[in-house]
Coordinates of C-alpha atoms in Angstrom, one line a residue:
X316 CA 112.8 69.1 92.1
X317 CA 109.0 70.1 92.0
X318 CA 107.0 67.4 93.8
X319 CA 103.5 66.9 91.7
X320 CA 100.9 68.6 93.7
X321 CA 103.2 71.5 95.0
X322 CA 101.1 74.6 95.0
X323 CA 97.9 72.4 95.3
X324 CA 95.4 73.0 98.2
X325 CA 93.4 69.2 99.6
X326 CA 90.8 68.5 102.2
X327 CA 90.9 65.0 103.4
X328 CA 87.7 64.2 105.6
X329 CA 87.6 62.0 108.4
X330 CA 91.5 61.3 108.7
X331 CA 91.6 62.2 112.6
X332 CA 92.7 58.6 113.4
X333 CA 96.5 59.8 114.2
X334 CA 97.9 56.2 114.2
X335 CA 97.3 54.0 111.2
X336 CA 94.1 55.4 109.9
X337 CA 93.5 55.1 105.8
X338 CA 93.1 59.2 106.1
X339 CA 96.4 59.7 107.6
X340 CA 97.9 57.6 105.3
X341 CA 95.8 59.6 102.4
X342 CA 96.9 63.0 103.8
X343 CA 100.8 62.1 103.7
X344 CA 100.6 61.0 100.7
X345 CA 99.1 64.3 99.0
X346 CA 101.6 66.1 102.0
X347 CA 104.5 64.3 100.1
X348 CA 103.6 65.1 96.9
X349 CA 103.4 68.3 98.1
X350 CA 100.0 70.0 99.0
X351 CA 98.4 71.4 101.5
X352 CA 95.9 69.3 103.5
X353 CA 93.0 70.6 105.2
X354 CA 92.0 67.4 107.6
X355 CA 88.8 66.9 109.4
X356 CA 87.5 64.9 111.9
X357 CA 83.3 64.9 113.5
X358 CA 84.8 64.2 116.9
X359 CA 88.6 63.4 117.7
X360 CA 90.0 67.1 116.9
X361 CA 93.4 65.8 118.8
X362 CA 94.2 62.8 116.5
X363 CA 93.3 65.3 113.8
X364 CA 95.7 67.8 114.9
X365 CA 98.1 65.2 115.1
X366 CA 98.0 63.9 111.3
X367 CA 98.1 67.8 110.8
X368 CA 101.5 67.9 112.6
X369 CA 103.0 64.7 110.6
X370 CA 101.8 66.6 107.4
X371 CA 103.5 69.3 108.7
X372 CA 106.7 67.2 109.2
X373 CA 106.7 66.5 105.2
X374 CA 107.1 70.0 104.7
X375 CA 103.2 71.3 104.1
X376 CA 100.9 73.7 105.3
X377 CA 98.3 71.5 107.2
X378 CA 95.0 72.8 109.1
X379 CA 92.9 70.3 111.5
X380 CA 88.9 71.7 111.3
X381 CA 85.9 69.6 113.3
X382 CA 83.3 68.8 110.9
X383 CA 80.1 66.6 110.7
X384 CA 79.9 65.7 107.3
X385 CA 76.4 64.5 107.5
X386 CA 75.2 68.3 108.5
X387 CA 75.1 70.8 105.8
X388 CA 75.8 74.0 108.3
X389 CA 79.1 72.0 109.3
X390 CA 80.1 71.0 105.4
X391 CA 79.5 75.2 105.0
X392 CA 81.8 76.0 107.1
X393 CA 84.5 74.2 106.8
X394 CA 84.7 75.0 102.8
X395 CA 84.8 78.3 103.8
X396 CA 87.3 78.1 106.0
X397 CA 89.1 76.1 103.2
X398 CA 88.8 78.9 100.6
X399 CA 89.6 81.5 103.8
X400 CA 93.1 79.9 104.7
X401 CA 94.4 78.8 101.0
X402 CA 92.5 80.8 98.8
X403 CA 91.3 77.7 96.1
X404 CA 90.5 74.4 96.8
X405 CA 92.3 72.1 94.1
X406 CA 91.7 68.0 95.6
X407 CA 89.0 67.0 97.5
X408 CA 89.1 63.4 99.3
X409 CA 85.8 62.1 100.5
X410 CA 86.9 59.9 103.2
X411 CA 84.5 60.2 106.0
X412 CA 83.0 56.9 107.0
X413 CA 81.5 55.1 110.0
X414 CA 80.2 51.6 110.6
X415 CA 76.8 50.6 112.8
X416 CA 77.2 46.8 111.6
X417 CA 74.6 44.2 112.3
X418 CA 72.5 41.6 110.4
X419 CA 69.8 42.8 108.5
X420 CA 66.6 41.2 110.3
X421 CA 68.2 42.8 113.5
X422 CA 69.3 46.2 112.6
X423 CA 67.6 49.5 114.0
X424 CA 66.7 51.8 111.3
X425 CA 68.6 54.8 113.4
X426 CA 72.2 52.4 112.2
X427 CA 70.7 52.5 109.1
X428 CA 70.5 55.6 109.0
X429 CA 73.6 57.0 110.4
X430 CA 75.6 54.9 108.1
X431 CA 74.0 56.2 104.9
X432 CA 73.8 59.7 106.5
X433 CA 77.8 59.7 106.8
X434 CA 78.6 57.8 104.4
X435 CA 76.8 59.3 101.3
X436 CA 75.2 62.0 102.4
X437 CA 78.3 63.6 103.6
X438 CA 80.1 62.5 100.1
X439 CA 77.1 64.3 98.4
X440 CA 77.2 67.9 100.6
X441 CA 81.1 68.1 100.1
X442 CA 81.7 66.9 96.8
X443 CA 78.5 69.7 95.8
X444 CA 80.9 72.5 97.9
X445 CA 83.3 71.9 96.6
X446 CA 82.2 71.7 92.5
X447 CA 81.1 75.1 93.0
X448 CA 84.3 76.4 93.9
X449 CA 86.1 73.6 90.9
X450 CA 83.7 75.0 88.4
X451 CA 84.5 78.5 89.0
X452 CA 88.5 77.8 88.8
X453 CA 88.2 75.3 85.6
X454 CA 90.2 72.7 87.5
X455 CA 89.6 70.3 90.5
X456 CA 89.9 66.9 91.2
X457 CA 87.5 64.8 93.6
X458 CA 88.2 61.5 94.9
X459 CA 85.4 59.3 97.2
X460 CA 86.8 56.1 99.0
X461 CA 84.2 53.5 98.6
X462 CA 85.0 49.9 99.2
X463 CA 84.9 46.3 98.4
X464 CA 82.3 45.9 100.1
X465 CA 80.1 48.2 97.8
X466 CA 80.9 45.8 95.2
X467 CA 80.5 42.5 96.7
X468 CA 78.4 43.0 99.9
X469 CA 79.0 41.5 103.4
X470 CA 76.9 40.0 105.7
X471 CA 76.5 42.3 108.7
X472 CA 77.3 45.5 107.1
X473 CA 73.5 45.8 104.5
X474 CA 73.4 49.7 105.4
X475 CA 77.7 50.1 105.2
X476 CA 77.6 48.0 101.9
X477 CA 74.4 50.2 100.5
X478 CA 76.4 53.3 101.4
X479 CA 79.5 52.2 99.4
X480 CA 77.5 51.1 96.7
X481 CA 75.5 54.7 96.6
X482 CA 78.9 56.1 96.4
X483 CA 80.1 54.2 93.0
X484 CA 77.1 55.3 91.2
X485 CA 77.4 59.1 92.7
X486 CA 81.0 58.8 91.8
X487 CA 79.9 58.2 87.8
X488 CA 77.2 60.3 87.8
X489 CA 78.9 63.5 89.2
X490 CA 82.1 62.7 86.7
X491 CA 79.6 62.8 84.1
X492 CA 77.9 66.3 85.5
X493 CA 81.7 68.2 86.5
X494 CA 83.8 66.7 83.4
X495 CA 83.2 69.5 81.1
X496 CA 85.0 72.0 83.5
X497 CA 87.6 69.8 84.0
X498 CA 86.7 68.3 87.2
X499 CA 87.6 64.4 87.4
X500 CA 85.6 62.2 90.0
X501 CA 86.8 59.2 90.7
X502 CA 86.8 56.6 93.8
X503 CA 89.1 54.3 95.7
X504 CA 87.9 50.9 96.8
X505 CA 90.4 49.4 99.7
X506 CA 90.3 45.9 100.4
X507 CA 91.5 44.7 103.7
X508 CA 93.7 47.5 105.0
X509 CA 95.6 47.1 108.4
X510 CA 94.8 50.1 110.5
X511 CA 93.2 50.7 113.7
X512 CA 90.2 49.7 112.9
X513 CA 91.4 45.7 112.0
X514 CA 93.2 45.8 115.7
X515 CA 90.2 43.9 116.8
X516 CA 89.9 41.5 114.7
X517 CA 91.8 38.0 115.8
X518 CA 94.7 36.3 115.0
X519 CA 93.1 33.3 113.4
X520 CA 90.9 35.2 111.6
X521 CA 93.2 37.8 110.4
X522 CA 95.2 34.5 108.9
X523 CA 92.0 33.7 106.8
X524 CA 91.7 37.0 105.5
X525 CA 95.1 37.1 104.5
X526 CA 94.7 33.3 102.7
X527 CA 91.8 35.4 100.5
X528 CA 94.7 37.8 99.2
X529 CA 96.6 36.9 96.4
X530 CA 99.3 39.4 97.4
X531 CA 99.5 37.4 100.5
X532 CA 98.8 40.3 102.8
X533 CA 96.9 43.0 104.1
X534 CA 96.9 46.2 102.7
X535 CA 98.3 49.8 104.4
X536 CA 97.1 52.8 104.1
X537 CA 99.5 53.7 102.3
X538 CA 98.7 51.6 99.6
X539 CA 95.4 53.3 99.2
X540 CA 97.7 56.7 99.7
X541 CA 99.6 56.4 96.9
X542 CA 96.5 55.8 94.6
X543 CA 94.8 58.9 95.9
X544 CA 97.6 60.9 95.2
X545 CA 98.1 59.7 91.7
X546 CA 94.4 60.6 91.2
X547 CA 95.1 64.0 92.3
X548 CA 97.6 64.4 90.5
X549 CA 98.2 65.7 86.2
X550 CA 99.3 61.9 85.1
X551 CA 95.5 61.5 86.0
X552 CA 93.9 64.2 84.1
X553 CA 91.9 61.6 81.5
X554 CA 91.1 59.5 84.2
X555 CA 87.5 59.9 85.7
X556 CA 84.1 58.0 86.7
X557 CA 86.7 55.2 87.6
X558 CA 86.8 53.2 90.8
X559 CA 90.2 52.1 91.3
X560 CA 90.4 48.4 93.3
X561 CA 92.6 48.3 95.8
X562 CA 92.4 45.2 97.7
X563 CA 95.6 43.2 96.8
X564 CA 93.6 41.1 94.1
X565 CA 91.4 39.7 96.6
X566 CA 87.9 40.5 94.3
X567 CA 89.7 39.2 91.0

């Protein structure tokens, strides 16, 4: 039985969390569907290898590349290396994020900075690499993980928020720009999702989180997986400009 995206080529950025990160979870989702993931990671090239090997496991090609998203010499190379190893690039998933929270009278501009610098600068250099090669083949999808918080703000997280936010309206915009060569941009906004990254945050306030969820839970990553990969996928070829929610009905 063909699996939907067999034959399909993917770059997932910033999935070199090789525990419970959302872009391992994104990666083996498209890897079980059936493409070929090219991961990146700025800094931990082991995890990254690692999420290339569990790809790998679900019967994929899989390639782990270090990249700074942020620098446009980095985002060069690594869509050439993309187009070197598979030839066409058919799914790319703008995952790439960091965090430099604080409130706003006390944050340094250089946390400012880095944030949007990662955040949406990096979505804009790849997502623009990659069109060029979409245009030319007449096909591509593109999907950027934004977040909740984009939508509804948080306090602590002004330049995290503002970089979500930046990426909605980029998101629009560029579906706008790419849909006449049948490009579809879209984005992914997770909620609450249990990874690594939520290991820190306490019991009693991981409760109170949860009591915010209608679902009456946190979210995984491979919730927000198994959205990307419908996104990628033909059942989502008049989908685009879209952000799809996926917070377990906690902004309804």
């Amino acid at each position: 039985m063909m699996k939907p995206l067999e034959g399909r080529t993917a770059i997932v950025t910033g999935a070199g969390r090789g525990g419970r990160g959302i872009g391992r979870g994104i990666a083996l989702a498209l890897a079980q569907a059936g493409a070929d993931v090219l991961i990146t990671a700025r800094t931990n090239i082991t995890d990254a290898e690692a999420v290339a090997s569990a790809v790998q496991e679900a019967g994929t090609r899989a390639i782990a590349v270090a990249c700074d998203v942020a620098d446009a010499a980095s985002v060069k190379a690594l869509f050439d290396r993309a187009t070197q190893e598979w030839g066409s690039l058919d799914i790319l998933v703008n995952n790439a994020g960091i965090t430099r929270d604080g409130l706003l009278l006390r944050m340094d501009e250089e946390d400012w900075d880095a944030v949007l610098e990662t955040n949406l600068k990096g979505t804009f250099l790849c997502t623009r690499a990659a069109a060029k090669l979409m245009i030319k083949q007449r096909r591509g999808r593109i999907i950027n993980i934004t977040s909740i918080m984009g939508q509804i703000g948080n306090p602590g997280q002004a330049n995290y928020s503002a970089s979500k936010a930046g990426i909605i309206g980029f998101t629009r915009t560029a579906a706008r720009e790419l849909g006449g060569r049948n490009v579809t941009v879209n984005a992914v906004a997770p909620g609450f999702i249990d990874t690594q990254m939520t290991d820190v945050v306490k019991d009693e306030a991981r409760t109170e989180l949860t009591k915010k969820v209608p679902l009456g839970r946190l979210g995984t990553p491979e919730d927000v997986g198994g959205v990307v990969a419908f996104l990628a996928s033909d059942a989502a070829s008049y989908i685009t400009g879209q952000v799809i929610t996926v917070d377990g009905g906690m902004t309804v």
